[in-house]
Coordinates of C-alpha atoms in Angstrom, one line a residue:
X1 CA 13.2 -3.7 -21.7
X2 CA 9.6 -5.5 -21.2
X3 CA 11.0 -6.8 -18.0
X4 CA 12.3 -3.4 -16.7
X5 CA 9.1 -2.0 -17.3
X6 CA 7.0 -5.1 -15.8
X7 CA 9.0 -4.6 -12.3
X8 CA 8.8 -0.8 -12.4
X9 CA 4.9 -0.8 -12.7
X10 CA 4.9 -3.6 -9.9
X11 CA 7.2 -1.6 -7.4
X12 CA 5.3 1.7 -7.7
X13 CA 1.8 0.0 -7.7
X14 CA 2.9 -1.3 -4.0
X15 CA 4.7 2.2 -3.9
X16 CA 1.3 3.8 -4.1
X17 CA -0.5 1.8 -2.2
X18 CA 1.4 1.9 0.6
X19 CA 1.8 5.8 0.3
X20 CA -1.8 6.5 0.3
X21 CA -2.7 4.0 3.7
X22 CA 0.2 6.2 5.3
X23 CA -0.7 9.5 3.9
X24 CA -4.1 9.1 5.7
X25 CA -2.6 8.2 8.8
X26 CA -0.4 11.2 8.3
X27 CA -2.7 14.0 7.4
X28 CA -5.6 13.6 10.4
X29 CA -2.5 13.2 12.6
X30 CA -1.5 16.1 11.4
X31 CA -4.8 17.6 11.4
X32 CA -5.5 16.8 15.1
X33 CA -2.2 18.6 16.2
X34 CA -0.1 15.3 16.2
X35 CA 3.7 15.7 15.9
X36 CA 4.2 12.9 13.0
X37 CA 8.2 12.5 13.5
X38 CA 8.3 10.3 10.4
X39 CA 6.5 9.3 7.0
X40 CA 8.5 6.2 5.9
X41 CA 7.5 3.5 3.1
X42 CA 8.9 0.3 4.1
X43 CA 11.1 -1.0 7.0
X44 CA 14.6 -1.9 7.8
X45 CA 18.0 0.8 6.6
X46 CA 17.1 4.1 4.8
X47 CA 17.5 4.0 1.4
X48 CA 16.0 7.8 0.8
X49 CA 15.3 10.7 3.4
X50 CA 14.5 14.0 3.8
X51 CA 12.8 16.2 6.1
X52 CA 10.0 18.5 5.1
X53 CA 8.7 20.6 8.2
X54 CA 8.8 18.5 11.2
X55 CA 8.3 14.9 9.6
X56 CA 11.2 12.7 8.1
X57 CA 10.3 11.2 5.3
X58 CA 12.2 8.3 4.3
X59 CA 12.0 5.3 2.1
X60 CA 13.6 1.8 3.3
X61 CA 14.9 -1.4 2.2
X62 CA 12.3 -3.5 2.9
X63 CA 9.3 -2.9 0.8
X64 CA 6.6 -5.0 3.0
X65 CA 4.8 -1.5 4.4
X66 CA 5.1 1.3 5.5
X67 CA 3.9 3.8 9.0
X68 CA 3.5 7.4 10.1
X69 CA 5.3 7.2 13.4
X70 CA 3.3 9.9 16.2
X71 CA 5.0 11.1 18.7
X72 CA 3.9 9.8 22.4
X73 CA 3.1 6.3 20.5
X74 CA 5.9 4.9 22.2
X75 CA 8.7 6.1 24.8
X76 CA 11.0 9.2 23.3
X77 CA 14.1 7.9 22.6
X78 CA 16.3 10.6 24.8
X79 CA 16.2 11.4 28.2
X80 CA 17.7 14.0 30.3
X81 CA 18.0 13.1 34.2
X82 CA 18.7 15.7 36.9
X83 CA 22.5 16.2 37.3
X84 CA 23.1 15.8 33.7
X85 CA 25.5 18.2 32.0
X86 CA 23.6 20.0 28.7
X87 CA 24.2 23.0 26.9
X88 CA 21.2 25.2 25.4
X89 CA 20.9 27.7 22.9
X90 CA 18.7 30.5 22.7
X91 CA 17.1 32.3 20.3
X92 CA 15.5 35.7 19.6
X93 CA 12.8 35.1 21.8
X94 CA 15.0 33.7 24.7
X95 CA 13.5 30.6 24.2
X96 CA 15.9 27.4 24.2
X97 CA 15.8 26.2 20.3
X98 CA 18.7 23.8 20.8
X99 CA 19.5 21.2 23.7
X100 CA 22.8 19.6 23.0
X101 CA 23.4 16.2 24.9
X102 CA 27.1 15.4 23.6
X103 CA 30.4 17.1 22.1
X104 CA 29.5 20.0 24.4
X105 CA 32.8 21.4 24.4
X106 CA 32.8 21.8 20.2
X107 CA 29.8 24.0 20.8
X108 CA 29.7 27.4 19.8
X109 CA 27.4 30.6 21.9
X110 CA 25.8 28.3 24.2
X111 CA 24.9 27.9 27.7
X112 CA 26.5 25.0 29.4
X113 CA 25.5 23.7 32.9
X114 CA 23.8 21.6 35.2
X115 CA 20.5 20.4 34.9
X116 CA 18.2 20.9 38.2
X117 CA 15.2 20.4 36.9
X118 CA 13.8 19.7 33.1
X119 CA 10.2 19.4 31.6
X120 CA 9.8 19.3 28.1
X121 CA 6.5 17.8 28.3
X122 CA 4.3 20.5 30.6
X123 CA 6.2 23.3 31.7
X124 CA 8.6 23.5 28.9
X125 CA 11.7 24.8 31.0
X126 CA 14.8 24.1 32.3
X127 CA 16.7 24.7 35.1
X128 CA 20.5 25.0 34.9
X129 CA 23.2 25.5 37.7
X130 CA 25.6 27.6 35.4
X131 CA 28.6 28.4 37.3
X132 CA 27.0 28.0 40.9
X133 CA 24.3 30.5 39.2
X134 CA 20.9 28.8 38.6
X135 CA 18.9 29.5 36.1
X136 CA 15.5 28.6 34.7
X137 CA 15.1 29.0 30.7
X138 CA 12.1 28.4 28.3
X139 CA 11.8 26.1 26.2
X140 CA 10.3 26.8 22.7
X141 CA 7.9 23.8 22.0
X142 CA 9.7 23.1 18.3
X143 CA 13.0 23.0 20.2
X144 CA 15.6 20.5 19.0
X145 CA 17.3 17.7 21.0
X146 CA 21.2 17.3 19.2
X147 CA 22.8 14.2 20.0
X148 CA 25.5 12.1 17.9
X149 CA 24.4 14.2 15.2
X150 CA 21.2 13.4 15.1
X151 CA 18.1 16.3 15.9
X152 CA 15.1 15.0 17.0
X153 CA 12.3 17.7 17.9
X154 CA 10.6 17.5 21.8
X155 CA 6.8 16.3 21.6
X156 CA 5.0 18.7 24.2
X157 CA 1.9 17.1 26.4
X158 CA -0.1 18.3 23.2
X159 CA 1.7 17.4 20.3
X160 CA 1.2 14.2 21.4
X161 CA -1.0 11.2 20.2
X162 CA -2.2 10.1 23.8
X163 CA -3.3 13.9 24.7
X164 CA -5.6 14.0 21.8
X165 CA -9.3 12.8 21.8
X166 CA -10.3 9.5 21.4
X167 CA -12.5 10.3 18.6
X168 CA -9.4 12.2 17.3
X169 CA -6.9 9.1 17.7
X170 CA -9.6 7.0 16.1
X171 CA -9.6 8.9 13.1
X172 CA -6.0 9.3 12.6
X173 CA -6.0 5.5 12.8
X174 CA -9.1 4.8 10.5
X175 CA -7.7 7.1 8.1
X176 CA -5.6 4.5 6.5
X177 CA -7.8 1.9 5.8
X178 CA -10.5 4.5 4.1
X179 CA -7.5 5.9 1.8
X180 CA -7.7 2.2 0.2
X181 CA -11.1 1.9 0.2
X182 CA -10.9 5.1 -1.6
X183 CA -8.3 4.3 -3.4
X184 CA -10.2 0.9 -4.5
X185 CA -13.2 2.9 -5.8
X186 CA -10.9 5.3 -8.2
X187 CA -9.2 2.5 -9.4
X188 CA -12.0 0.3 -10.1
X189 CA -13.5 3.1 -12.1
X190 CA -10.4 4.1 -13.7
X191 CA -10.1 0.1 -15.1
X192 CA -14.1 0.6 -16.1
X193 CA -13.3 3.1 -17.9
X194 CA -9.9 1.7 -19.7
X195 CA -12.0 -1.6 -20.3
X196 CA -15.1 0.0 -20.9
X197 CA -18.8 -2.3 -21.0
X198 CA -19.6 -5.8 -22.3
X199 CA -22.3 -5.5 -25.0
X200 CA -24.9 -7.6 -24.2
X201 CA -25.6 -8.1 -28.3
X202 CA -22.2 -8.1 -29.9
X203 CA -21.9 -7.0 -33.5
X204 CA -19.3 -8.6 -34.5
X205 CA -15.9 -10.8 -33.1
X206 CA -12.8 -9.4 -32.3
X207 CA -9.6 -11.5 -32.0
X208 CA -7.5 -11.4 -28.8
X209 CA -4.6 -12.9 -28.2
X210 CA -2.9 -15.0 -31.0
X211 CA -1.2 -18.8 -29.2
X212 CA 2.0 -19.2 -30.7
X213 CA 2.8 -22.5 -33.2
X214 CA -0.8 -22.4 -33.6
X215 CA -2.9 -22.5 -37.0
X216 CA -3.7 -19.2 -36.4
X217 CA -1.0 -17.6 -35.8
X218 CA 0.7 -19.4 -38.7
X219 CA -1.9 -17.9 -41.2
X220 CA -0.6 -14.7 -40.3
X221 CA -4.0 -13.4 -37.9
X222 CA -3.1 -10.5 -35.9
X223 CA -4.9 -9.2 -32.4
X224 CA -7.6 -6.8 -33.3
X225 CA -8.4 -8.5 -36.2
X226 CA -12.3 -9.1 -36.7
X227 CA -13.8 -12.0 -37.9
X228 CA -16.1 -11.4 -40.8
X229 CA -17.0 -14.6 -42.4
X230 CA -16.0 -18.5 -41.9
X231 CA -16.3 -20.8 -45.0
X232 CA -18.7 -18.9 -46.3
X233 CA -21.0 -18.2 -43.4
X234 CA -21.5 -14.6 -41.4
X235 CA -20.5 -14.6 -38.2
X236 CA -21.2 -11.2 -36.9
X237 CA -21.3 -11.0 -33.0
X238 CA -22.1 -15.0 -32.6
X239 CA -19.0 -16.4 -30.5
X240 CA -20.5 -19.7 -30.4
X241 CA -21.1 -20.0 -34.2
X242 CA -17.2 -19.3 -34.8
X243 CA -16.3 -22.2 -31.9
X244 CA -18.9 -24.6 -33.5
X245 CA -17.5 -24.1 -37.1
X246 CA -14.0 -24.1 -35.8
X247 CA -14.5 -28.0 -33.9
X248 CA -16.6 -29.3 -36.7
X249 CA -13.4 -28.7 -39.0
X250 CA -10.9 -30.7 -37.2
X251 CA -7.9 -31.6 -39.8
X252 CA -9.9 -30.0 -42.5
X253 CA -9.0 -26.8 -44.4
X254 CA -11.1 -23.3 -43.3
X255 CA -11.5 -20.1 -45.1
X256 CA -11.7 -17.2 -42.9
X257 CA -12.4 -13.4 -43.8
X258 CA -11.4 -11.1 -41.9
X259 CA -10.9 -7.1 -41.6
X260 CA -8.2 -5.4 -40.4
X261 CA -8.5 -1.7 -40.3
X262 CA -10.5 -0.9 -43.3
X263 CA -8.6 -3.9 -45.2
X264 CA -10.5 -7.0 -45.8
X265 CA -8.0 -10.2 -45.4
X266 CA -8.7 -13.8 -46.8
X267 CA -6.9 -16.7 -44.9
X268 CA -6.7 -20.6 -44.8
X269 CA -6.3 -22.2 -41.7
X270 CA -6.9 -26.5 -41.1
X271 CA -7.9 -26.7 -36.7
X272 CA -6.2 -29.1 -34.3
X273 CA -7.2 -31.3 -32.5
X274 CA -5.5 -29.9 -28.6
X275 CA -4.8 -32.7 -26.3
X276 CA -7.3 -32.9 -23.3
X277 CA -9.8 -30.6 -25.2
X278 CA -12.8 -31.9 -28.1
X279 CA -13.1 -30.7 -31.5
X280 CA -10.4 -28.3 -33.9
X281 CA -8.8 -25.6 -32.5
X282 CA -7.1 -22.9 -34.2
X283 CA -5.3 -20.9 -31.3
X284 CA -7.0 -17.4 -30.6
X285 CA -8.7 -15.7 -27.6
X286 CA -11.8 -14.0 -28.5
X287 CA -12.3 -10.0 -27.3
X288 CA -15.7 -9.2 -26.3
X289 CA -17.5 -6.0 -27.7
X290 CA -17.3 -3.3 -24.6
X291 CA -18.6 0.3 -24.6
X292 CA -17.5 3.2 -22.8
X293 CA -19.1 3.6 -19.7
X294 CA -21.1 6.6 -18.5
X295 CA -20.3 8.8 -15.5
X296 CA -23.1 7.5 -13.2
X297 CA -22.5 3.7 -14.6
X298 CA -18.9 4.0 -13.8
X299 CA -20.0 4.9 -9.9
X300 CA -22.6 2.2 -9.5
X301 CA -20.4 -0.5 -11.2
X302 CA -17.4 0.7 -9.7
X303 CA -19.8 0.2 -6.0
X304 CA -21.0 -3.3 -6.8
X305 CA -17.2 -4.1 -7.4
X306 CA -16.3 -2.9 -4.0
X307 CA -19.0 -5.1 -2.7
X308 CA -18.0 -8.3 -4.3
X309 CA -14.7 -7.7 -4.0
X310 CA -15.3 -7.6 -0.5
X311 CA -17.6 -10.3 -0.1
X312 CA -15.0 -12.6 -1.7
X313 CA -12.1 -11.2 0.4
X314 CA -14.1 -12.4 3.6
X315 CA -15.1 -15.9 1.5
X316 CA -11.2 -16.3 1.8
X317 CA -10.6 -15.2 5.0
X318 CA -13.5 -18.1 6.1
X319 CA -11.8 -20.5 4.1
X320 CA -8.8 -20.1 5.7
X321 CA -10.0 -20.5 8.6
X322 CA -11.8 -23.3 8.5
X323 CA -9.1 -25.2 6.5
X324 CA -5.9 -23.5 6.7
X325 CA -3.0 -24.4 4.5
X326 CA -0.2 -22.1 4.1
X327 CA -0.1 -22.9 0.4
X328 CA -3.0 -20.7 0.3
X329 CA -1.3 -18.1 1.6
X330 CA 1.3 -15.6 -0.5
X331 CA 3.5 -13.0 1.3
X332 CA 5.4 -10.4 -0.6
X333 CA 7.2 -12.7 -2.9
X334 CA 4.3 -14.5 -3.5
X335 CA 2.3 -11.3 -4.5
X336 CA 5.2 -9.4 -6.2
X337 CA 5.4 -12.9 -8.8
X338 CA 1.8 -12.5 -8.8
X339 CA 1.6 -8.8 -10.0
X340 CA 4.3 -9.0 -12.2
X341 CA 2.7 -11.6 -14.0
X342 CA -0.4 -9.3 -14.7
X343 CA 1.4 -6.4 -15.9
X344 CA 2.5 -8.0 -18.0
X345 CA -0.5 -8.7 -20.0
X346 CA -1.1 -4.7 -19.1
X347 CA -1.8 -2.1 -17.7
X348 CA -5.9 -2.3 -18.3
X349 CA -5.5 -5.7 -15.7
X350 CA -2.5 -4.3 -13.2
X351 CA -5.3 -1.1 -12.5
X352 CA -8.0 -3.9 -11.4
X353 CA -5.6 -6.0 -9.6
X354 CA -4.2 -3.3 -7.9
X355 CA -7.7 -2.1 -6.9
X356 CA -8.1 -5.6 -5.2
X357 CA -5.1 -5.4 -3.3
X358 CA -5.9 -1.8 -1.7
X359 CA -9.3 -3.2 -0.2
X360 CA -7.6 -6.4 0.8
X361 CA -5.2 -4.3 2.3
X362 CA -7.6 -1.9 4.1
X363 CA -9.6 -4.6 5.3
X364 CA -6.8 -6.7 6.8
X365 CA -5.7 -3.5 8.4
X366 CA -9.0 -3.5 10.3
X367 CA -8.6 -6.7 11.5
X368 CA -8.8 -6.7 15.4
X369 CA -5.0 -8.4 15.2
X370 CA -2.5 -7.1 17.4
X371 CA 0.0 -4.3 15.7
X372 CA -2.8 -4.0 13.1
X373 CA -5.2 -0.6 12.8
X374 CA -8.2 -2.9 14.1
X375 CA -6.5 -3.5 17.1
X376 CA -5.3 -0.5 17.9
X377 CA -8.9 0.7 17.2
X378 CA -10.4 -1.8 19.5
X379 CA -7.9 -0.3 22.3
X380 CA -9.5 3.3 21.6
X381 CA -13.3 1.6 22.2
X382 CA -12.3 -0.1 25.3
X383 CA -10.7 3.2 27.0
X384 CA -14.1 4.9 25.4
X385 CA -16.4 2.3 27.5
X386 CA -13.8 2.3 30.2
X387 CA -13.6 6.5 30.3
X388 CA -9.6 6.2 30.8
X389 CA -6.9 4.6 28.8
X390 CA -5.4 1.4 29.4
X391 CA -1.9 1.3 30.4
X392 CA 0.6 2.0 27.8
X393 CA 3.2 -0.7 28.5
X394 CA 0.2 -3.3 28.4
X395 CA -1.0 -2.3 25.1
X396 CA 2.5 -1.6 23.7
X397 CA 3.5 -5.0 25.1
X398 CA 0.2 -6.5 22.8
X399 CA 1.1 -4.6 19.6
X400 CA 5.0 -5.8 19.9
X401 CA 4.0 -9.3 20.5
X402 CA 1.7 -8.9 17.3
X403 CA 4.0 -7.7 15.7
X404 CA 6.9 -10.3 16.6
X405 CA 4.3 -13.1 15.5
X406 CA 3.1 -11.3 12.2
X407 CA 6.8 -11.0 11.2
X408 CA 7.3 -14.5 12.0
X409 CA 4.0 -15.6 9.8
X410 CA 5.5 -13.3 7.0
X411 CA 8.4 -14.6 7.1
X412 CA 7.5 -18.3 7.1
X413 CA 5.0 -17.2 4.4
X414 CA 7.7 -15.7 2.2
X415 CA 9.9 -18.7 2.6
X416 CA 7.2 -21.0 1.2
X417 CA 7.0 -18.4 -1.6
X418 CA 10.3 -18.6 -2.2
X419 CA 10.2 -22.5 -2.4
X420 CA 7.4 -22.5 -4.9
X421 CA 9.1 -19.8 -6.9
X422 CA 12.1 -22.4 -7.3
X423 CA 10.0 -25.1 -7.7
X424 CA 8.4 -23.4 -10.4

C-alpha cells in the first residue's frame, strides 16, 4: 500500500507540474485570440481525451511533457485543392458549419459539389459548381472540417498564432515558464509552512528517525520522543552534549530519560562503536526545534529560496559544461527513482523537491535551445529587431531538428538511467 501511494504522489507531482507550464501557455493563447486545438500532458497514443469548447484535451502515454498546440504553429493538417469534390452544410445563418472531405455519399441534407475556389483563411467562402450551377457559400469561422471521422475546426488569419503581435506571441510563450516560477514560490512556502522555522536556541531534543538493529531502537525509543536527561545530566536543547555523552560511552551501559507525550520513560541503552565512524553510537537522527513561520517570513524565505535555488541550478548547468559526464545527468527514470525515493520519507520533503523541479523546469525551458520556449522566444526578438518574421519552414526546420536531437539526448539519458537502476 506504501508503494502505491509513493508512485501516486510521484505521477501527479510531474502531473501538476506539467499542467501548470501548459495551462500558462494555454490561457494567454487563449487570451490573445489563439485557437489552442489541443491541451495534452505527455506525448505518444492517447490514453484520456475530451473536448471542452474548441481545445482537445488529452492525456498520453508518455509522461516526459506536455504542450498547448496553436493553430498556425505549424501547416493544417487538411487541404482542399480546386477541383476537389466536398459537401457543405449549412446552418441557420447560411453559413457552412460542416465541410465533409470523405464518405460524401453517406451524408445526409448537404450540398455536394465542386470546389472552384476555397479560403478558409481570409475570405472564409467557398465556391461550388453544384450541378453546373456555381455557387459561393460562407463560411462560419468555427466551421468544422469532417474527415475519416475525425473534426478538426478551420483556424481563420486571426485565430492564428503568426497573426497575433509579437508582444502577444511572446507572452503566450513566457507564460509557461512564469507558471513554475510561480508555482516554485507557492510551493516553497507551502513546505515553510509544513516544516515551519529552525530555532536558533533549541529548548530541548527531539528524536527523528529510529536506525533499525540499533541500540536505540532495541530499547524501545520511538520518533518524537524527547530527550530529557542522559546519565544523569540535563540536556535540554544542547545537540552536541547528547553526541559527546553518547561517544564517550562506547560499550558502556547509558540511562536515558525521556518524555513521550506527557509520560516520562526511563531506558538503558550500551553505544556502538559503527564502522568508519569514532566514538558510541546509538542509532537516532535528531529533529531540530522549528517554529511556524509568519506571513511576511514565509514570503521573504520563500524569495531567498528561489534565489538559491536558482543560483545552484546555473552552478550545475556550468559544471556540466565545463566537465560533462552523462552520469551527471538523470532523465525521466532517473528523476521518477529520484522522487519516489523522497516521498517516501513524506510529503513535508516531496513539496520542496517538487518546488525545485518546477524552477529547474522553467529555467531549462528558457534556454535559447532549439524546440525549447527560449528559442522560440529568441525567434520573436529577432523578427522584433528585424520588423518581419523569419520564414516559417526555417524556423520550423530549427525547432524539429532540436527536437530530434533533445529526444535523442533523452533517450540516451534514460538508457543510462536505466542501467544504473539495474546496476543498483
Amino acid at each position: 500500500m506504501e508503494m502505491v501511494r509513493v508512485v501516486f504522489l510521484t505521477v501527479l507531482m510531474f502531473f501538476v507540474l506539467v499542467t501548470v507550464h501548459e495551462w500558462g501557455h494555454y490561457y494567454f493563447a487563449k487570451r490573445a485570440g489563439i485557437l489552442v486545438r489541443e491541451f495534452a500532458i505527455g506525448f505518444g497514443p492517447k490514453l484520456f481525451s475530451y473536448k471542452r469548447g474548441e481545445t482537445q484535451f488529452t492525456l498520453r502515454l508518455l509522461p516526459f511533457g506536455g504542450y498547448a498546440r496553436m493553430a498556425g504553429e505549424d501547416p493544417e493538417i487538411i487541404e482542399i485543392n480546386a477541383g476537389q469534390t466536398i459537401a457543405v452544410r449549412q446552418g441557420q445563418d447560411n453559413k457552412v458549419k460542416s465541410i465533409y472531405l470523405d464518405a460524401l455519399d453517406t451524408r445526409r441534407n448537404v450540398i455536394r459539389g465542386e470546389v472552384q475556389h476555397i479560403d478558409l483563411e481570409d475570405e472564409l467562402v467557398i465556391r461550388l459548381d453544384v450541378d453546373g450551377e456555381v455557387t459561393v457559400y460562407d463560411v462560419h469561422p468555427q466551421a468544422m472540417l469532417i474527415k475519416g471521422g475525425q473534426q478538426t475546426q478551420i483556424a481563420p488569419r486571426d485565430r492564428q498564432f503568426g497573426s497575433k503581435s509579437v508582444g502577444a506571441r511572446a507572452i503566450a510563450i513566457f507564460a509557461g515558464p512564469v507558471m513554475n516560477f510561480i508555482l516554485a514560490f507557492v510551493l516553497f512556502a507551502l513546505h515553510l509552512q509544513m516544516a515551519g522555522i529552525v530555532v536558533e536556541n533549541p529548548t530541548y531534543v527531539k528524536i527523528g528517525d529510529v536506525s533499525k538493529g540499533m541500540p536505540a531502537e532495541e530499547a524501545g525509543l520511538q520518533k518524537g520522543d524527547i530527550v530529557v536527561s542522559i546519565d544523569g545530566e540535563p540536556i535540554g536543547g544542547d545537540y552536541q552534549k547528547m553526541i559527546a555523552l553518547t561517544s564517550a560511552s562506547k560499550g558502556k551501559e547509558m540511562k536515558w530519560v525521556l518524555k513521550r507525550g506527557g509520560e516520562t520513560i526511563d531506558v538503558a541503552m550500551v553505544p556502538r562503536s559503527m564502522e568508519g565512524e569514532e566514538g558510541g553510537k546509538v542509532g537516532i537522527t535528531t529533529e531540530l526545534q522549528t517554529r511556524k513561520a509568519g506571513f511576511g517570513e514565509t514570503i521573504t524565505r520563500s524569495g531567498t529560496a528561489m534565489v538559491d535555488t536558482t543560483k545552484a541550478i546555473f552552478l550545475g548547468f556550468k559544471q556540466l559544461i565545463n566537465k560533462f559526464n552523462m552520469n551527471d545527468i538523470s532523465g525521466p527514470v532517473g528523476t521518477f527513482q529520484m522522487t519516489g525515493q523522497i516521498a517516501q520519507q513524506g510529503i513535508q520533503y516531496l513539496t520542496y523537491w517538487a518546488a525545485i523541479l518546477s524552477l529547474y523546469l522553467g529555467i531549462f525551458n528558457l534556454l535559447p535551445i532549439p524546440a525549447l520556449d527560449g528559442s522560440r522566444l529568441v525567434f520573436l526578438g529577432v523578427e522584433a529587431l528585424r520588423g518581419k518574421p523569419v520564414d516559417p519552414s526555417r524556423e520550423g526546420m530549427v525547432h524539429f531538428v532540436g527536437f530530434a536531437l533533445l529526444f535523442l539526448v533523452m533517450i540516451a539519458v534514460t538508457y543510462n538511467d536505466i542501467l544504473r537502476l539495474i546496476s543498483g
